[in-house]
Short mmCIF file of C-alpha atoms in Angstrom, two decimals:
data_model
loop_
_atom_site.label_atom_id
_atom_site.label_comp_id
_atom_site.label_asym_id
_atom_site.label_seq_id
_atom_site.Cartn_x
_atom_site.Cartn_y
_atom_site.Cartn_z
CA MET J 1 0.10 0.06 -0.12
CA ILE J 2 1.38 3.39 -0.27
CA SER J 3 0.30 6.68 -0.64
CA ILE J 4 -0.97 9.61 -3.28
CA GLU J 5 2.13 11.66 -2.41
CA GLN J 6 4.67 8.85 -2.91
CA LEU J 7 3.60 7.31 -6.70
CA PHE J 8 3.79 11.32 -7.35
CA SER J 9 7.51 11.30 -6.01
CA HIS J 10 9.11 7.69 -6.87
CA LEU J 11 7.39 7.44 -10.37
CA GLY J 12 8.32 11.33 -11.25
CA TYR J 13 5.82 11.29 -13.93
CA LYS J 14 4.44 15.07 -14.49
CA LYS J 15 1.00 16.32 -12.52
CA PHE J 16 -1.80 17.17 -13.58
CA SER J 17 -4.48 16.91 -10.52
CA GLU J 18 -3.57 16.81 -6.86
CA GLY J 19 -5.90 14.11 -5.67
CA ASP J 20 -6.75 13.89 -2.14
CA LEU J 21 -3.94 12.68 -1.06
CA GLN J 22 -5.15 11.24 2.11
CA LYS J 23 -6.17 8.23 0.16
CA THR J 24 -4.38 4.58 -0.49
CA ILE J 25 -2.96 3.25 -3.12
CA THR J 26 -3.26 -0.89 -3.29
CA THR J 27 -2.54 -2.39 -6.43
CA GLY J 28 -3.68 -1.06 -9.70
CA TYR J 29 -5.21 -2.03 -13.40
CA THR J 30 -4.00 -1.14 -16.69
CA SER J 31 -6.83 -1.71 -19.67
CA ASP J 32 -7.94 1.10 -22.87
CA LEU J 33 -10.34 -0.19 -22.26
CA LEU J 34 -13.08 1.05 -20.24
CA SER J 35 -15.98 -1.44 -19.66
CA ASP J 36 -13.53 -3.14 -18.86
CA VAL J 37 -11.43 -1.21 -16.64
CA MET J 38 -15.88 -0.99 -15.31
CA GLY J 39 -16.48 -4.51 -14.69
CA ASN J 40 -13.14 -6.22 -13.47
CA ALA J 41 -10.89 -3.63 -12.17
CA ASP J 42 -10.15 -3.07 -7.57
CA GLU J 43 -11.19 -0.38 -5.72
CA GLY J 44 -7.81 1.88 -4.32
CA SER J 45 -6.08 0.60 -7.79
CA VAL J 46 -4.42 2.81 -9.69
CA LEU J 47 -5.28 3.43 -13.64
CA ILE J 48 -2.47 2.88 -15.97
CA THR J 49 -3.80 3.91 -19.47
CA ILE J 50 -4.04 5.58 -22.29
CA GLN J 51 -7.17 6.75 -22.29
CA ALA J 52 -7.67 10.45 -21.43
CA HIS J 53 -10.74 12.09 -21.76
CA LYS J 54 -13.64 12.88 -19.22
CA ASN J 55 -15.19 9.93 -19.16
CA THR J 56 -12.05 7.69 -17.65
CA ILE J 57 -12.83 9.42 -14.63
CA ALA J 58 -16.12 8.53 -14.44
CA VAL J 59 -14.80 5.84 -14.89
CA ALA J 60 -12.61 6.21 -12.15
CA SER J 61 -14.67 7.83 -9.92
CA LEU J 62 -17.25 4.47 -10.68
CA VAL J 63 -14.68 1.90 -9.65
CA GLY J 64 -13.08 4.33 -5.95
CA MET J 65 -9.51 4.08 -8.49
CA PRO J 66 -7.74 7.33 -6.91
CA ALA J 67 -5.00 7.91 -9.18
CA ILE J 68 -4.27 7.61 -13.67
CA ILE J 69 -1.95 7.48 -15.57
CA LEU J 70 -1.08 8.50 -18.36
CA CYS J 71 1.12 6.47 -21.54
CA ASN J 72 2.47 7.05 -23.98
CA GLY J 73 3.15 10.82 -24.12
CA ARG J 74 -0.93 10.93 -23.80
CA THR J 75 -2.64 14.57 -21.78
CA PRO J 76 -5.40 14.57 -20.97
CA THR J 77 -8.30 17.19 -22.13
CA GLU J 78 -9.21 20.21 -19.89
CA ASP J 79 -12.17 18.80 -19.53
CA MET J 80 -10.54 15.04 -18.38
CA ILE J 81 -8.32 17.34 -15.43
CA GLY J 82 -11.70 19.54 -14.63
CA ALA J 83 -13.61 16.87 -13.54
CA ALA J 84 -10.59 14.76 -11.64
CA LYS J 85 -10.28 17.56 -9.52
CA GLU J 86 -13.67 18.00 -8.91
CA GLU J 87 -14.21 14.52 -7.78
CA GLY J 88 -10.53 14.01 -6.06
CA ILE J 89 -8.52 12.18 -8.25
CA ALA J 90 -4.93 12.46 -9.55
CA ILE J 91 -2.89 12.30 -13.17
CA LEU J 92 0.43 11.78 -13.94
CA ALA J 93 1.60 11.42 -17.63
CA THR J 94 4.58 9.80 -18.59
CA SER J 95 5.95 9.51 -21.97
CA GLU J 96 7.21 5.29 -21.51
CA SER J 97 4.52 2.84 -22.17
CA GLN J 98 1.15 1.29 -20.28
CA PHE J 99 3.92 -1.78 -19.78
CA THR J 100 7.16 0.05 -17.57
CA ALA J 101 4.22 2.01 -16.44
CA SER J 102 2.86 -1.48 -14.97
CA TYR J 103 5.98 -2.55 -14.10
CA LYS J 104 6.92 0.72 -12.08
CA VAL J 105 3.72 0.98 -10.68
CA ALA J 106 3.85 -2.96 -8.93
CA LYS J 107 7.51 -3.05 -7.92
CA LEU J 108 6.52 0.08 -5.66
CA LEU J 109 3.63 -1.26 -4.55
CA ALA J 110 6.14 -4.20 -3.89
CA LEU J 111 3.74 -6.66 -6.54
CA VAL J 112 7.11 -8.11 -8.20
CA MET Y 1 -32.67 17.00 -56.22
CA ARG Y 2 -30.38 17.90 -52.99
CA PHE Y 3 -31.71 17.46 -49.63
CA CYS Y 4 -29.02 17.74 -46.54
CA ILE Y 5 -29.38 15.17 -44.23
CA ASP Y 6 -27.99 14.77 -40.42
CA LEU Y 7 -27.97 11.30 -39.13
CA HIS Y 8 -25.96 11.71 -35.69
CA ASN Y 9 -28.21 13.59 -33.01
CA HIS Y 10 -29.14 12.64 -29.04
CA SER Y 11 -31.18 13.23 -26.94
CA CYS Y 12 -31.70 13.77 -22.62
CA LEU Y 13 -31.48 9.78 -23.33
CA SER Y 14 -28.05 9.26 -24.39
CA PRO Y 15 -26.21 10.08 -20.63
CA CYS Y 16 -23.88 12.34 -21.97
CA GLY Y 17 -27.17 13.57 -23.45
CA SER Y 18 -28.46 17.00 -22.13
CA ASP Y 19 -31.57 16.82 -20.44
CA VAL Y 20 -33.39 19.93 -22.61
CA MET Y 21 -32.23 18.13 -25.88
CA LEU Y 22 -35.77 16.91 -26.08
CA PRO Y 23 -37.05 14.09 -29.13
CA SER Y 24 -39.11 16.79 -30.58
CA ILE Y 25 -37.20 19.60 -29.67
CA LEU Y 26 -35.08 18.62 -31.99
CA ALA Y 27 -35.90 18.27 -35.00
CA MET Y 28 -37.90 21.68 -34.13
CA GLU Y 29 -34.79 23.19 -34.79
CA ALA Y 30 -32.78 21.70 -37.84
CA SER Y 31 -36.10 21.55 -39.29
CA ASP Y 32 -35.13 25.15 -38.89
CA LYS Y 33 -31.82 24.78 -39.77
CA GLY Y 34 -33.55 23.59 -42.78
CA ILE Y 35 -32.56 20.26 -42.35
CA ASP Y 36 -34.89 17.22 -44.07
CA ILE Y 37 -33.30 13.79 -43.28
CA LEU Y 38 -33.05 13.70 -39.93
CA ALA Y 39 -31.63 10.50 -37.65
CA LEU Y 40 -31.73 10.79 -33.99
CA THR Y 41 -29.08 8.36 -33.23
CA ASP Y 42 -28.75 7.85 -27.91
CA HIS Y 43 -26.43 5.23 -27.38
CA ASN Y 44 -27.35 2.05 -27.57
CA CYS Y 45 -31.43 2.59 -26.82
CA ALA Y 46 -33.94 3.70 -28.65
CA ARG Y 47 -36.11 4.55 -26.60
CA ASN Y 48 -37.25 8.00 -27.83
CA LEU Y 49 -37.72 7.18 -31.29
CA GLY Y 50 -41.32 6.68 -30.65
CA PRO Y 51 -41.37 10.86 -29.91
CA PHE Y 52 -38.58 11.79 -32.67
CA ALA Y 53 -41.36 10.14 -35.43
CA GLU Y 54 -44.27 11.78 -34.03
CA ALA Y 55 -42.60 15.47 -34.49
CA CYS Y 56 -40.94 14.05 -37.61
CA GLU Y 57 -44.23 13.82 -38.35
CA ILE Y 58 -45.94 16.47 -37.01
CA ILE Y 59 -43.22 18.89 -38.14
CA GLY Y 60 -42.79 17.58 -41.83
CA ILE Y 61 -39.50 16.33 -42.10
CA THR Y 62 -37.99 13.02 -42.67
CA GLY Y 63 -36.93 11.16 -40.12
CA VAL Y 64 -34.16 8.06 -39.61
CA PHE Y 65 -34.27 6.41 -38.01
CA GLY Y 66 -31.16 4.93 -35.08
CA ILE Y 67 -28.83 3.52 -32.23
CA GLU Y 68 -24.64 4.74 -32.18
CA VAL Y 69 -24.05 0.86 -30.92
CA ASN Y 70 -20.45 0.91 -29.03
CA THR Y 71 -19.14 -2.36 -29.72
CA VAL Y 72 -17.17 -4.63 -28.22
CA GLU Y 73 -14.11 -3.40 -29.33
CA GLU Y 74 -15.98 0.49 -27.78
CA ILE Y 75 -16.25 1.34 -31.32
CA HIS Y 76 -19.37 3.77 -32.71
CA VAL Y 77 -20.97 2.40 -35.37
CA LEU Y 78 -25.02 4.20 -36.60
CA ALA Y 79 -27.38 1.79 -37.04
CA LEU Y 80 -29.69 3.48 -39.33
CA PHE Y 81 -33.07 2.22 -39.74
CA GLU Y 82 -35.98 3.59 -42.32
CA THR Y 83 -39.24 1.58 -40.09
CA LEU Y 84 -40.01 2.86 -36.18
CA SER Y 85 -40.41 -0.11 -35.84
CA GLN Y 86 -37.84 -1.80 -36.82
CA ALA Y 87 -35.41 0.35 -35.13
CA LEU Y 88 -36.98 -0.60 -31.67
CA GLU Y 89 -36.46 -3.92 -32.08
CA PHE Y 90 -33.35 -3.56 -32.86
CA GLY Y 91 -32.84 -1.73 -29.85
CA LYS Y 92 -34.35 -3.63 -27.81
CA TRP Y 93 -31.74 -7.16 -29.36
CA VAL Y 94 -29.03 -3.74 -28.11
CA GLU Y 95 -30.29 -3.36 -24.40
CA SER Y 96 -29.97 -6.75 -23.93
CA ILE Y 97 -26.78 -7.15 -25.83
CA LEU Y 98 -25.30 -4.77 -22.60
CA PRO Y 99 -23.69 -5.33 -19.79
CA LYS Y 100 -25.82 -5.11 -16.63
CA ILE Y 101 -24.45 -2.04 -15.20
CA LYS Y 102 -26.53 0.80 -13.44
CA ASN Y 103 -26.36 4.38 -14.62
CA SER Y 104 -24.07 6.64 -12.40
CA PRO Y 105 -26.40 9.87 -13.11
CA ARG Y 106 -24.24 11.51 -11.52
CA LEU Y 107 -21.76 11.20 -12.99
CA PHE Y 108 -22.18 10.57 -16.57
CA GLY Y 109 -25.61 12.14 -16.05
CA LYS Y 110 -29.04 10.79 -16.76
CA GLN Y 111 -31.15 9.06 -19.51
CA TYR Y 112 -34.82 10.40 -20.04
CA VAL Y 113 -37.07 8.45 -21.53
CA CYS Y 114 -39.90 11.86 -22.63
CA ASP Y 115 -43.14 11.81 -24.60
CA VAL Y 116 -43.71 13.88 -27.46
CA ALA Y 117 -44.30 17.31 -25.47
CA GLY Y 118 -41.52 16.85 -23.58
CA ASN Y 119 -42.73 15.45 -20.66
CA TYR Y 120 -39.31 12.40 -18.63
CA ILE Y 121 -41.69 9.39 -18.52
CA GLU Y 122 -38.68 7.19 -17.49
CA GLU Y 123 -35.04 6.95 -16.37
CA VAL Y 124 -33.55 4.31 -17.87
CA ASP Y 125 -31.53 2.80 -15.42
CA ILE Y 126 -29.49 0.50 -17.19
CA PHE Y 127 -26.37 2.41 -17.84
CA LEU Y 128 -25.94 3.62 -21.65
CA TYR Y 129 -23.02 3.74 -22.33
CA GLY Y 130 -21.24 -0.06 -21.88
CA GLN Y 131 -20.14 -1.94 -24.60
CA ALA Y 132 -22.69 -4.59 -26.61
CA ASN Y 133 -21.57 -7.59 -26.81
CA VAL Y 134 -21.69 -7.75 -30.53
CA SER Y 135 -18.28 -7.46 -32.88
CA PHE Y 136 -17.72 -4.35 -34.84
CA ASP Y 137 -17.77 -7.09 -37.97
CA ASN Y 138 -20.66 -8.48 -36.67
CA LEU Y 139 -22.47 -5.76 -35.77
CA ILE Y 140 -22.15 -3.75 -39.29
CA GLU Y 141 -23.49 -7.71 -41.15
CA LEU Y 142 -26.70 -7.60 -39.48
CA ILE Y 143 -27.39 -4.30 -40.12
CA ILE Y 144 -26.82 -4.43 -43.82
CA GLY Y 145 -29.05 -7.77 -43.38
CA GLN Y 146 -31.24 -6.31 -41.66
CA GLY Y 147 -32.26 -3.32 -44.31
CA GLY Y 148 -29.93 -0.95 -42.22
CA LEU Y 149 -27.07 1.59 -43.15
CA ALA Y 150 -24.54 1.29 -41.20
CA ILE Y 151 -21.67 4.15 -40.43
CA PRO Y 152 -18.72 3.07 -38.19
CA ALA Y 153 -18.84 6.89 -36.08
CA HIS Y 154 -16.73 9.73 -36.29
CA ILE Y 155 -13.35 7.94 -37.67
CA ASP Y 156 -11.37 10.73 -37.03
CA ARG Y 157 -11.86 10.83 -33.57
CA PRO Y 158 -9.45 9.32 -30.99
CA SER Y 159 -11.03 6.96 -29.36
CA ASN Y 160 -14.15 5.39 -29.72
CA SER Y 161 -14.08 5.20 -33.61
CA VAL Y 162 -12.84 1.99 -35.67
CA THR Y 163 -9.73 4.26 -36.72
CA ALA Y 164 -8.63 4.81 -32.92
CA ASN Y 165 -9.56 1.17 -31.41
CA LEU Y 166 -8.40 -1.14 -34.55
CA GLY Y 167 -5.91 0.71 -35.85
CA PHE Y 168 -7.86 0.73 -39.51
CA LEU Y 169 -10.34 0.30 -41.97
CA PRO Y 170 -11.77 -3.00 -42.55
CA ARG Y 171 -12.97 -3.63 -44.88
CA LEU Y 172 -16.98 -3.79 -44.42
CA PRO Y 173 -19.99 -3.19 -46.79
CA TYR Y 174 -20.20 -0.26 -45.25
CA SER Y 175 -23.13 2.06 -46.06
CA ALA Y 176 -20.61 4.87 -45.83
CA VAL Y 177 -18.15 6.23 -43.01
CA GLU Y 178 -18.79 9.55 -40.59
CA SER Y 179 -16.22 11.97 -40.37
CA ILE Y 180 -15.67 14.85 -37.89
CA ILE Y 181 -13.41 16.36 -40.87
CA VAL Y 182 -13.74 16.32 -44.77
CA PRO Y 183 -12.20 15.94 -46.32
CA PRO Y 184 -10.91 13.11 -43.63
CA ILE Y 185 -7.20 13.25 -42.24
CA VAL Y 186 -7.47 9.20 -42.07
CA GLU Y 187 -7.63 6.63 -44.84
CA THR Y 188 -11.36 6.43 -45.78
CA TYR Y 189 -10.53 3.90 -49.21
CA ASP Y 190 -13.48 4.83 -51.69
CA TYR Y 191 -16.14 4.74 -49.33
CA THR Y 192 -18.90 7.37 -49.28
CA VAL Y 193 -17.84 9.78 -47.10
CA ILE Y 194 -20.15 11.63 -44.85
CA GLN Y 195 -20.39 14.25 -41.74
CA GLY Y 196 -22.71 13.96 -38.86
CA SER Y 197 -23.34 16.70 -35.89
CA ASP Y 198 -23.46 14.21 -32.62
CA ALA Y 199 -25.01 17.07 -31.45
CA HIS Y 200 -24.79 16.41 -27.21
CA TYR Y 201 -26.56 20.26 -27.15
CA MET Y 202 -28.91 22.07 -28.45
CA GLU Y 203 -25.88 24.34 -29.62
CA HIS Y 204 -24.21 21.30 -31.63
CA ILE Y 205 -27.78 20.51 -34.12
CA GLY Y 206 -26.47 21.56 -37.86
CA ARG Y 207 -23.67 21.04 -37.02
CA ARG Y 208 -22.61 19.31 -39.60
CA ARG Y 209 -24.96 18.74 -41.97
CA CYS Y 210 -24.60 18.22 -44.84
CA TYR Y 211 -25.97 17.23 -48.29
CA ILE Y 212 -26.94 14.80 -50.26
CA GLU Y 213 -28.14 14.45 -54.50
CA ALA Y 214 -30.98 11.97 -54.13
CA GLN Y 215 -34.29 11.58 -56.32
CA THR Y 216 -36.43 11.15 -52.99
CA GLY Y 217 -35.77 13.52 -49.87
CA ASN Y 218 -36.26 9.72 -47.46
CA PHE Y 219 -34.29 6.47 -47.03
CA ALA Y 220 -33.97 5.29 -50.60
CA GLY Y 221 -32.61 9.15 -51.41
CA LEU Y 222 -29.98 7.80 -48.58
CA LYS Y 223 -29.55 4.61 -49.81
CA GLU Y 224 -29.57 6.38 -53.40
CA ALA Y 225 -27.11 8.96 -52.59
CA PHE Y 226 -24.38 6.79 -50.50
CA LEU Y 227 -24.13 3.92 -53.26
CA LYS Y 228 -23.30 7.16 -55.45
CA ASN Y 229 -20.76 8.06 -52.78
CA ASP Y 230 -23.60 12.07 -54.32
CA ILE Y 231 -22.58 14.34 -50.66
CA SER Y 232 -21.04 17.65 -50.44
CA PHE Y 233 -20.28 19.22 -47.18
CA MET Y 234 -21.21 23.36 -45.53
CA ASN Y 235 -18.06 24.79 -47.31
#
């Protein structure tokens, strides 16, 4: 289990939304199909995806995901950032792939 | 003759559609903007097509009865039908293959079924933006098989488009493909390209209408113009 703050500091990815710093991350879920995220992701996961738009925030909020990592150089749209701030969800962005980001998160969570 | 068409529009039934996008208001506004052939295409649901049909009839424009289906690949496809009954039947099937997820009106928006006068008569419980359990290829085949028009939506959009989600446009018997920007910035081969407003709010109505050259301003005219690839755009 790690805090949102640890996620920011250890990964060094670009921050677009602070999220709720009180929340903790227990695991991760990597997917680019939002319906798959909705159906299978666990509460408390960080979502690792390339879906850099507002609907991703709605899905993350529904599932109870405190943070999203956008990969492959994708940057969030303005309305995505707005929705993330409203819902208290952190957004980080990186040029790294979902594979690399997932590995780093898993390592940070001592899952690998 | 030249007819103005707009085949991609949402109502208050789509979670992302404005609550004041009543089917009758859509038909009235579209008529004011000179649209002759208008489709309502809510996400995965046909339940506002009844009042839409009534409104088109009263106003005197040609209604086309559609659904914007979200496939297993999360690709949006417009399924358009000539008759209300065909579309309602198809809509029932689409709803039956949606994941059984409850809508969260706070996160996604409300899903109102209304009557022609604009009264809300029902709020749909199941989440209509989910992905229907049908593949892109099978869906195209099914729509065409039922005499409908199958049109991959906003093929140049970075999300929920065939180009973005599959990486290419498979060679299938589309009736046409819908592009936000014309001429399209993505490969469309020799398919007929149309534009559609994808209106979710009042101010979107008619923003990307286009024109067909056909003998009749009805569904047969659409088919004719798509086959001939006789489409022109606003500018």
